[in-house]
Short mmCIF file of C-alpha atoms in Angstrom, two decimals:
data_model
loop_
_atom_site.label_atom_id
_atom_site.label_comp_id
_atom_site.label_asym_id
_atom_site.label_seq_id
_atom_site.Cartn_x
_atom_site.Cartn_y
_atom_site.Cartn_z
CA UNK A 1 443.68 106.79 -26.71
CA UNK A 2 443.04 106.48 -30.43
CA UNK A 3 445.44 108.56 -32.56
CA UNK A 4 442.56 110.57 -34.06
CA UNK A 5 441.24 111.58 -30.63
CA UNK A 6 444.77 112.34 -29.44
CA UNK A 7 445.27 114.64 -32.42
CA UNK A 8 442.00 116.39 -31.63
CA UNK A 9 443.10 116.93 -28.03
CA UNK A 10 446.43 118.33 -29.18
CA UNK A 11 444.71 120.78 -31.53
CA UNK A 12 442.28 121.78 -28.77
CA UNK A 13 445.19 122.77 -26.54
CA UNK A 14 447.22 124.36 -29.35
CA UNK A 15 444.53 126.85 -30.42
CA UNK A 16 444.53 128.98 -27.22
CA UNK A 17 448.32 128.69 -27.01
CA UNK A 18 448.82 130.17 -30.47
CA UNK A 19 446.05 132.73 -29.94
CA UNK A 20 447.34 133.77 -26.53
CA UNK A 21 447.66 137.51 -27.26
CA UNK A 22 444.11 138.15 -26.05
CA UNK A 23 444.66 135.98 -22.97
CA UNK A 24 447.72 137.98 -21.92
CA UNK A 25 446.39 141.41 -22.89
CA UNK A 26 446.60 142.62 -19.30
CA UNK A 27 447.31 146.19 -18.25
CA UNK A 28 450.83 146.73 -17.00
CA UNK A 29 451.30 147.21 -13.28
CA UNK A 30 451.47 150.91 -12.35
CA UNK A 31 454.96 152.13 -11.44
CA UNK A 32 455.83 151.91 -7.77
CA UNK A 33 457.67 154.74 -6.00
CA UNK A 34 459.37 153.77 -2.75
CA UNK A 35 460.50 156.01 0.08
CA UNK A 36 462.49 155.61 3.27
CA UNK A 37 462.99 158.26 5.93
CA UNK A 38 465.05 158.58 9.09
CA UNK A 39 465.77 161.45 11.49
CA UNK A 40 469.19 163.07 11.41
CA UNK A 41 470.93 165.72 13.49
CA UNK A 42 471.17 169.20 12.05
CA UNK A 43 474.94 168.95 12.38
CA UNK A 44 474.90 165.87 10.13
CA UNK A 45 473.27 167.70 7.23
CA UNK A 46 475.87 167.93 4.42
CA UNK A 47 476.75 171.40 3.25
CA UNK A 48 475.78 170.56 -0.33
CA UNK A 49 472.31 169.33 0.64
CA UNK A 50 469.38 171.69 0.19
CA UNK A 51 467.00 171.73 3.14
CA UNK A 52 463.37 171.39 2.07
CA UNK A 53 460.73 172.83 4.35
CA UNK A 54 457.88 170.39 4.90
CA UNK A 55 455.22 173.10 4.56
CA UNK A 56 456.60 174.14 1.15
CA UNK A 57 456.28 170.66 -0.35
CA UNK A 58 453.47 169.41 -2.57
CA UNK A 59 450.54 167.52 -1.02
CA UNK A 60 451.87 164.31 -2.58
CA UNK A 61 455.28 164.82 -0.97
CA UNK A 62 453.81 165.62 2.44
CA UNK A 63 451.64 162.51 2.17
CA UNK A 64 454.57 160.14 1.57
CA UNK A 65 456.60 161.78 4.34
CA UNK A 66 453.75 161.42 6.82
CA UNK A 67 453.12 157.83 5.73
CA UNK A 68 456.80 156.91 6.06
CA UNK A 69 457.04 158.53 9.50
CA UNK A 70 453.91 156.70 10.62
CA UNK A 71 455.18 153.30 9.47
CA UNK A 72 457.09 151.04 11.81
CA UNK A 73 460.14 150.80 9.56
CA UNK A 74 460.20 154.27 8.02
CA UNK A 75 459.21 153.03 4.57
CA UNK A 76 456.24 153.70 2.33
CA UNK A 77 455.32 153.06 -1.31
CA UNK A 78 452.92 154.82 -3.64
CA UNK A 79 451.84 153.52 -7.05
CA UNK A 80 450.86 155.38 -10.17
CA UNK A 81 452.16 158.63 -11.59
CA UNK A 82 449.23 160.58 -10.14
CA UNK A 83 450.47 159.86 -6.60
CA UNK A 84 454.14 160.57 -7.33
CA UNK A 85 455.55 163.69 -5.62
CA UNK A 86 456.63 165.92 -8.51
CA UNK A 87 459.67 167.38 -6.73
CA UNK A 88 461.32 164.02 -6.07
CA UNK A 89 463.46 161.97 -8.45
CA UNK A 90 463.19 158.18 -8.63
CA UNK A 91 465.87 155.81 -9.92
CA UNK A 92 468.18 153.07 -8.69
CA UNK A 93 470.84 155.64 -7.78
CA UNK A 94 470.56 158.34 -5.14
CA UNK A 95 472.55 161.43 -4.22
CA UNK A 96 471.60 164.65 -2.49
CA UNK A 97 469.20 166.56 -4.68
CA UNK A 98 468.44 163.50 -6.81
CA UNK A 99 467.00 160.66 -4.78
CA UNK A 100 468.16 161.93 -1.37
CA UNK A 101 466.57 164.92 0.33
CA UNK A 102 466.83 166.67 3.67
CA UNK A 103 463.43 167.60 5.06
CA UNK A 104 462.81 169.92 8.00
CA UNK A 105 459.51 169.37 9.76
CA UNK A 106 458.62 170.95 13.08
CA UNK A 107 462.25 171.60 13.97
CA UNK A 108 463.33 168.01 13.25
CA UNK A 109 465.51 167.09 10.29
CA UNK A 110 464.95 163.97 8.23
CA UNK A 111 466.80 162.29 5.40
CA UNK A 112 464.39 161.03 2.75
CA UNK A 113 465.56 158.54 0.12
CA UNK A 114 463.48 157.69 -2.93
CA UNK A 115 463.67 154.58 -5.10
CA UNK A 116 462.14 153.50 -8.38
CA UNK A 117 460.25 150.25 -8.06
CA UNK A 118 460.72 148.61 -11.45
CA UNK A 119 459.81 145.13 -12.61
CA UNK A 120 460.39 143.14 -15.78
CA UNK A 121 457.33 142.56 -17.94
CA UNK A 122 457.68 138.95 -19.08
CA UNK A 123 454.43 138.91 -21.05
CA UNK A 124 456.09 139.39 -24.47
CA UNK A 125 458.41 136.47 -23.71
CA UNK A 126 455.48 134.40 -22.47
CA UNK A 127 453.47 135.13 -25.62
CA UNK A 128 456.31 133.93 -27.83
CA UNK A 129 456.82 130.78 -25.76
CA UNK A 130 453.11 130.00 -25.88
CA UNK A 131 453.11 130.31 -29.69
CA UNK A 132 456.17 128.06 -29.95
CA UNK A 133 454.55 125.57 -27.58
CA UNK A 134 451.32 125.62 -29.59
CA UNK A 135 453.07 124.77 -32.84
CA UNK A 136 455.14 122.11 -31.08
CA UNK A 137 451.96 120.49 -29.76
CA UNK A 138 450.47 120.50 -33.27
CA UNK A 139 453.64 118.95 -34.70
CA UNK A 140 453.71 116.18 -32.10
CA UNK A 141 449.97 115.62 -32.52
CA UNK A 142 450.23 115.19 -36.28
CA UNK A 143 453.35 113.04 -35.97
CA UNK A 144 451.69 110.84 -33.38
CA UNK A 145 448.60 110.49 -35.56
CA UNK A 146 450.67 109.39 -38.55
CA UNK A 147 452.73 107.03 -36.42
CA UNK A 148 449.63 105.55 -34.82
CA UNK A 149 450.87 106.46 -31.33
CA UNK A 150 448.11 108.27 -29.50
CA UNK A 151 449.66 108.32 -26.03
CA UNK A 152 452.54 110.64 -26.97
CA UNK A 153 450.30 113.52 -28.17
CA UNK A 154 448.11 113.05 -25.08
CA UNK A 155 451.07 113.41 -22.70
CA UNK A 156 452.31 116.44 -24.63
CA UNK A 157 448.86 118.06 -24.71
CA UNK A 158 448.40 117.60 -20.96
CA UNK A 159 451.85 119.05 -20.23
CA UNK A 160 451.12 122.04 -22.48
CA UNK A 161 447.72 122.63 -20.89
CA UNK A 162 449.10 122.93 -17.35
CA UNK A 163 450.79 126.36 -17.75
CA UNK A 164 447.76 127.54 -19.72
CA UNK A 165 445.26 126.88 -16.93
CA UNK A 166 446.26 129.83 -14.66
CA UNK A 167 445.98 132.17 -17.64
CA UNK A 168 442.52 130.91 -18.54
CA UNK A 169 441.51 131.25 -14.88
CA UNK A 170 442.64 134.88 -14.78
CA UNK A 171 445.46 134.17 -12.32
CA UNK A 172 448.40 135.02 -14.57
CA UNK A 173 449.43 138.20 -12.73
CA UNK A 174 450.18 136.27 -9.54
CA UNK A 175 451.53 133.13 -11.24
CA UNK A 176 453.61 134.55 -14.11
CA UNK A 177 456.86 132.93 -12.93
CA UNK A 178 455.20 129.52 -12.53
CA UNK A 179 453.56 129.85 -15.95
CA UNK A 180 456.92 130.70 -17.53
CA UNK A 181 458.65 127.71 -15.92
CA UNK A 182 455.73 125.45 -16.78
CA UNK A 183 455.86 126.53 -20.42
CA UNK A 184 459.58 125.80 -20.62
CA UNK A 185 458.94 122.40 -19.06
CA UNK A 186 456.15 121.67 -21.54
CA UNK A 187 458.47 122.59 -24.41
CA UNK A 188 460.92 120.06 -23.02
CA UNK A 189 458.18 117.42 -22.96
CA UNK A 190 457.35 118.28 -26.59
CA UNK A 191 460.99 117.86 -27.54
CA UNK A 192 461.20 114.46 -25.87
CA UNK A 193 457.92 113.40 -27.48
CA UNK A 194 459.07 114.55 -30.90
CA UNK A 195 462.37 112.70 -30.56
CA UNK A 196 460.54 109.55 -29.45
CA UNK A 197 458.24 109.70 -32.46
CA UNK A 198 461.18 110.36 -34.78
CA UNK A 199 463.08 107.40 -33.32
CA UNK A 200 460.02 105.18 -33.74
CA UNK A 201 459.54 106.34 -37.33
CA UNK A 202 463.20 105.76 -38.27
CA UNK A 203 463.32 102.29 -36.75
CA UNK A 204 459.97 101.41 -38.22
CA UNK A 205 461.16 101.91 -41.78
#
């Protein structure tokens, strides 16, 4: 490809990479609250554990208890603060009264454990990597144009466009890990392309 067309292709890919904030302006996933329940004998209830009567619990708490009991593995998850039982505590640590509860329902005792379902939001990292990739593509495109080597910017532009495609297609939420790895790979391609152009320029002097 002619260097001028290769530069144009590089700029075409770089623009959405640098202006990616709008592309990744997605609402954060609602918090997930996980629960597990299992029956226990009354004699196994610790003395320090408060026994909560099922009928005295909030509708949200009764809902998660019923859902966990109805599931095959004794687990259930609710998302969003509106569905979170207000009397339960959620974290990555549980003890009686804070993440572990004894529930009495219909004469049967249950031990309910609650967990906080947290996830890492990688969108800020992805935004920064996209911006860095966009400027790297521009740099390689300009360097390739000046060196008269059109194929290097084309390879770099194609590599940079691959992690961008799922975002443009609205599939980022389910492909965020692949997009992140693809962006890092494209940055590696940019580095190799830049070094190749630099080597060519030095030896061409």
